Amino acid sequence: QRLKAAVHYTVGCLCQDVADDKDMQFSKQTIAAISEITFRQCENFAKDLEMFARHAKRSTVTIEDVKLLARRSSSLLNYITQKSEELALSNMEQKEKKKKKSSAAKARRTYGEQEVTVTESEDSNMA
């Protein structure tokens, strides 16, 4: 129910934006109908995505499943493809940053261990 209410609220906001932009109004029944259609379509999308993943013998929906769902709308497919490439690039950059931080931390630890080893060997030389 909360999800349905959130969809209704969002559709209402979008309709208000369009109404302000186009100098028109939407009736409450129209907003309710658009909300209901939107919610049902999202349910259908979710079921389709689940079936695509299951067909591929996976339990996780991937970006490839989403692209398959959007295949009938070339503009939506292009948008999703572009965004997925941006996300992939961003993830690669984050992984590189983590690797650099990890290597720097290892280098500091190795340097610290060398100091301890030198100190220990100096101590044994003094004995």
mmCIF file with all atom_site columns, N, CA, C and O in Angstrom, residues 1 17 24-25 27 34 40-41 44 50 58 67-70 76 81 89 101 105 114 123 127:
data_model
loop_
_atom_site.group_PDB
_atom_site.id
_atom_site.type_symbol
_atom_site.label_atom_id
_atom_site.label_alt_id
_atom_site.label_comp_id
_atom_site.label_asym_id
_atom_site.label_entity_id
_atom_site.label_seq_id
_atom_site.pdbx_PDB_ins_code
_atom_site.Cartn_x
_atom_site.Cartn_y
_atom_site.Cartn_z
_atom_site.occupancy
_atom_site.B_iso_or_equiv
_atom_site.pdbx_formal_charge
_atom_site.auth_seq_id
_atom_site.auth_comp_id
_atom_site.auth_asym_id
_atom_site.auth_atom_id
_atom_site.pdbx_PDB_model_num
ATOM 1  N N  . GLN A 1 1   ? 0.817  -1.200  0.000   1.00 0.00 ? 1   GLN A N  1
ATOM 2  C CA . GLN A 1 1   ? 0.000  0.000   0.000   1.00 0.00 ? 1   GLN A CA 1
ATOM 3  C C  . GLN A 1 1   ? 0.860  1.264   0.000   1.00 0.00 ? 1   GLN A C  1
ATOM 4  O O  . GLN A 1 1   ? 0.525  2.235   -0.672  1.00 0.00 ? 1   GLN A O  1
ATOM 5  N N  . ASP A 1 17  ? 3.443  19.179  -12.688 1.00 0.00 ? 17  ASP A N  1
ATOM 6  C CA . ASP A 1 17  ? 4.504  19.821  -13.471 1.00 0.00 ? 17  ASP A CA 1
ATOM 7  C C  . ASP A 1 17  ? 4.073  20.026  -14.921 1.00 0.00 ? 17  ASP A C  1
ATOM 8  O O  . ASP A 1 17  ? 4.279  21.099  -15.495 1.00 0.00 ? 17  ASP A O  1
ATOM 9  N N  . MET A 1 24  ? -2.652 23.686  -18.192 1.00 0.00 ? 24  MET A N  1
ATOM 10 C CA . MET A 1 24  ? -3.848 22.841  -18.221 1.00 0.00 ? 24  MET A CA 1
ATOM 11 C C  . MET A 1 24  ? -4.019 22.193  -16.866 1.00 0.00 ? 24  MET A C  1
ATOM 12 O O  . MET A 1 24  ? -3.214 22.437  -15.965 1.00 0.00 ? 24  MET A O  1
ATOM 13 N N  . GLN A 1 25  ? -5.038 21.382  -16.701 1.00 0.00 ? 25  GLN A N  1
ATOM 14 C CA . GLN A 1 25  ? -5.266 20.705  -15.426 1.00 0.00 ? 25  GLN A CA 1
ATOM 15 C C  . GLN A 1 25  ? -5.605 19.236  -15.656 1.00 0.00 ? 25  GLN A C  1
ATOM 16 O O  . GLN A 1 25  ? -6.118 18.870  -16.717 1.00 0.00 ? 25  GLN A O  1
ATOM 17 N N  . SER A 1 27  ? -7.719 16.009  -13.860 1.00 0.00 ? 27  SER A N  1
ATOM 18 C CA . SER A 1 27  ? -8.698 15.675  -12.818 1.00 0.00 ? 27  SER A CA 1
ATOM 19 C C  . SER A 1 27  ? -8.093 14.631  -11.887 1.00 0.00 ? 27  SER A C  1
ATOM 20 O O  . SER A 1 27  ? -7.142 13.927  -12.239 1.00 0.00 ? 27  SER A O  1
ATOM 21 N N  . ILE A 1 34  ? -3.846 7.131   -14.186 1.00 0.00 ? 34  ILE A N  1
ATOM 22 C CA . ILE A 1 34  ? -2.436 7.068   -14.604 1.00 0.00 ? 34  ILE A CA 1
ATOM 23 C C  . ILE A 1 34  ? -1.612 6.344   -13.546 1.00 0.00 ? 34  ILE A C  1
ATOM 24 O O  . ILE A 1 34  ? -0.751 5.509   -13.874 1.00 0.00 ? 34  ILE A O  1
ATOM 25 N N  . ARG A 1 40  ? 0.587  -0.998  -12.261 1.00 0.00 ? 40  ARG A N  1
ATOM 26 C CA . ARG A 1 40  ? 0.414  -2.317  -12.905 1.00 0.00 ? 40  ARG A CA 1
ATOM 27 C C  . ARG A 1 40  ? 1.532  -2.600  -13.901 1.00 0.00 ? 40  ARG A C  1
ATOM 28 O O  . ARG A 1 40  ? 2.025  -3.727  -14.004 1.00 0.00 ? 40  ARG A O  1
ATOM 29 N N  . GLN A 1 41  ? 1.954  -1.576  -14.635 1.00 0.00 ? 41  GLN A N  1
ATOM 30 C CA . GLN A 1 41  ? 3.046  -1.769  -15.603 1.00 0.00 ? 41  GLN A CA 1
ATOM 31 C C  . GLN A 1 41  ? 4.344  -2.102  -14.869 1.00 0.00 ? 41  GLN A C  1
ATOM 32 O O  . GLN A 1 41  ? 5.113  -2.961  -15.321 1.00 0.00 ? 41  GLN A O  1
ATOM 33 N N  . ASN A 1 44  ? 4.252  -5.674  -13.946 1.00 0.00 ? 44  ASN A N  1
ATOM 34 C CA . ASN A 1 44  ? 4.561  -6.503  -15.124 1.00 0.00 ? 44  ASN A CA 1
ATOM 35 C C  . ASN A 1 44  ? 6.058  -6.498  -15.428 1.00 0.00 ? 44  ASN A C  1
ATOM 36 O O  . ASN A 1 44  ? 6.639  -7.541  -15.748 1.00 0.00 ? 44  ASN A O  1
ATOM 37 N N  . GLU A 1 50  ? 12.130 -10.872 -13.516 1.00 0.00 ? 50  GLU A N  1
ATOM 38 C CA . GLU A 1 50  ? 12.337 -12.104 -12.755 1.00 0.00 ? 50  GLU A CA 1
ATOM 39 C C  . GLU A 1 50  ? 12.387 -13.312 -13.683 1.00 0.00 ? 50  GLU A C  1
ATOM 40 O O  . GLU A 1 50  ? 13.249 -14.194 -13.538 1.00 0.00 ? 50  GLU A O  1
ATOM 41 N N  . ARG A 1 58  ? 19.614 -17.711 -13.302 1.00 0.00 ? 58  ARG A N  1
ATOM 42 C CA . ARG A 1 58  ? 20.191 -16.816 -12.300 1.00 0.00 ? 58  ARG A CA 1
ATOM 43 C C  . ARG A 1 58  ? 19.114 -16.444 -11.298 1.00 0.00 ? 58  ARG A C  1
ATOM 44 O O  . ARG A 1 58  ? 17.925 -16.479 -11.605 1.00 0.00 ? 58  ARG A O  1
ATOM 45 N N  . LYS A 1 67  ? 17.953 -4.364  -20.124 1.00 0.00 ? 67  LYS A N  1
ATOM 46 C CA . LYS A 1 67  ? 18.064 -4.004  -21.546 1.00 0.00 ? 67  LYS A CA 1
ATOM 47 C C  . LYS A 1 67  ? 17.114 -4.844  -22.391 1.00 0.00 ? 67  LYS A C  1
ATOM 48 O O  . LYS A 1 67  ? 16.495 -4.330  -23.330 1.00 0.00 ? 67  LYS A O  1
ATOM 49 N N  . LEU A 1 68  ? 16.990 -6.114  -22.060 1.00 0.00 ? 68  LEU A N  1
ATOM 50 C CA . LEU A 1 68  ? 16.062 -6.988  -22.785 1.00 0.00 ? 68  LEU A CA 1
ATOM 51 C C  . LEU A 1 68  ? 14.628 -6.495  -22.612 1.00 0.00 ? 68  LEU A C  1
ATOM 52 O O  . LEU A 1 68  ? 13.845 -6.485  -23.565 1.00 0.00 ? 68  LEU A O  1
ATOM 53 N N  . LEU A 1 69  ? 14.289 -6.049  -21.417 1.00 0.00 ? 69  LEU A N  1
ATOM 54 C CA . LEU A 1 69  ? 12.955 -5.522  -21.154 1.00 0.00 ? 69  LEU A CA 1
ATOM 55 C C  . LEU A 1 69  ? 12.687 -4.260  -21.969 1.00 0.00 ? 69  LEU A C  1
ATOM 56 O O  . LEU A 1 69  ? 11.575 -4.055  -22.462 1.00 0.00 ? 69  LEU A O  1
ATOM 57 N N  . ALA A 1 70  ? 13.714 -3.429  -22.148 1.00 0.00 ? 70  ALA A N  1
ATOM 58 C CA . ALA A 1 70  ? 13.557 -2.137  -22.834 1.00 0.00 ? 70  ALA A CA 1
ATOM 59 C C  . ALA A 1 70  ? 13.773 -2.227  -24.335 1.00 0.00 ? 70  ALA A C  1
ATOM 60 O O  . ALA A 1 70  ? 13.751 -1.197  -25.013 1.00 0.00 ? 70  ALA A O  1
ATOM 61 N N  . LEU A 1 76  ? 14.681 4.415   -24.961 1.00 0.00 ? 76  LEU A N  1
ATOM 62 C CA . LEU A 1 76  ? 14.884 3.932   -23.602 1.00 0.00 ? 76  LEU A CA 1
ATOM 63 C C  . LEU A 1 76  ? 16.071 2.979   -23.543 1.00 0.00 ? 76  LEU A C  1
ATOM 64 O O  . LEU A 1 76  ? 16.892 3.061   -22.620 1.00 0.00 ? 76  LEU A O  1
ATOM 65 N N  . THR A 1 81  ? 21.506 1.847   -21.847 1.00 0.00 ? 81  THR A N  1
ATOM 66 C CA . THR A 1 81  ? 22.852 1.419   -22.249 1.00 0.00 ? 81  THR A CA 1
ATOM 67 C C  . THR A 1 81  ? 23.880 2.478   -21.868 1.00 0.00 ? 81  THR A C  1
ATOM 68 O O  . THR A 1 81  ? 24.936 2.157   -21.308 1.00 0.00 ? 81  THR A O  1
ATOM 69 N N  . LEU A 1 89  ? 31.968 2.448   -15.820 1.00 0.00 ? 89  LEU A N  1
ATOM 70 C CA . LEU A 1 89  ? 33.174 3.262   -15.784 1.00 0.00 ? 89  LEU A CA 1
ATOM 71 C C  . LEU A 1 89  ? 33.422 3.804   -14.378 1.00 0.00 ? 89  LEU A C  1
ATOM 72 O O  . LEU A 1 89  ? 34.550 3.771   -13.868 1.00 0.00 ? 89  LEU A O  1
ATOM 73 N N  . LYS A 1 101 ? 44.783 2.736   -2.794  1.00 0.00 ? 101 LYS A N  1
ATOM 74 C CA . LYS A 1 101 ? 44.792 2.896   -1.339  1.00 0.00 ? 101 LYS A CA 1
ATOM 75 C C  . LYS A 1 101 ? 45.322 1.635   -0.671  1.00 0.00 ? 101 LYS A C  1
ATOM 76 O O  . LYS A 1 101 ? 46.114 1.697   0.262   1.00 0.00 ? 101 LYS A O  1
ATOM 77 N N  . ALA A 1 105 ? 48.684 1.305   1.534   1.00 0.00 ? 105 ALA A N  1
ATOM 78 C CA . ALA A 1 105 ? 48.632 0.798   2.908   1.00 0.00 ? 105 ALA A CA 1
ATOM 79 C C  . ALA A 1 105 ? 49.585 -0.375  3.080   1.00 0.00 ? 105 ALA A C  1
ATOM 80 O O  . ALA A 1 105 ? 50.288 -0.475  4.084   1.00 0.00 ? 105 ALA A O  1
ATOM 81 N N  . GLN A 1 114 ? 59.804 -3.463  8.070   1.00 0.00 ? 114 GLN A N  1
ATOM 82 C CA . GLN A 1 114 ? 61.248 -3.398  7.841   1.00 0.00 ? 114 GLN A CA 1
ATOM 83 C C  . GLN A 1 114 ? 61.907 -2.636  8.980   1.00 0.00 ? 114 GLN A C  1
ATOM 84 O O  . GLN A 1 114 ? 62.970 -3.027  9.452   1.00 0.00 ? 114 GLN A O  1
ATOM 85 N N  . ASP A 1 123 ? 69.060 -4.657  18.085  1.00 0.00 ? 123 ASP A N  1
ATOM 86 C CA . ASP A 1 123 ? 68.988 -5.081  19.486  1.00 0.00 ? 123 ASP A CA 1
ATOM 87 C C  . ASP A 1 123 ? 69.781 -6.354  19.703  1.00 0.00 ? 123 ASP A C  1
ATOM 88 O O  . ASP A 1 123 ? 70.507 -6.501  20.675  1.00 0.00 ? 123 ASP A O  1
ATOM 89 N N  . ALA A 1 127 ? 73.404 -7.250  22.075  1.00 0.00 ? 127 ALA A N  1
ATOM 90 C CA . ALA A 1 127 ? 73.427 -8.237  23.144  1.00 0.00 ? 127 ALA A CA 1
ATOM 91 C C  . ALA A 1 127 ? 74.642 -9.079  23.113  1.00 0.00 ? 127 ALA A C  1
ATOM 92 O O  . ALA A 1 127 ? 75.717 -8.977  22.996  1.00 0.00 ? 127 ALA A O  1
#
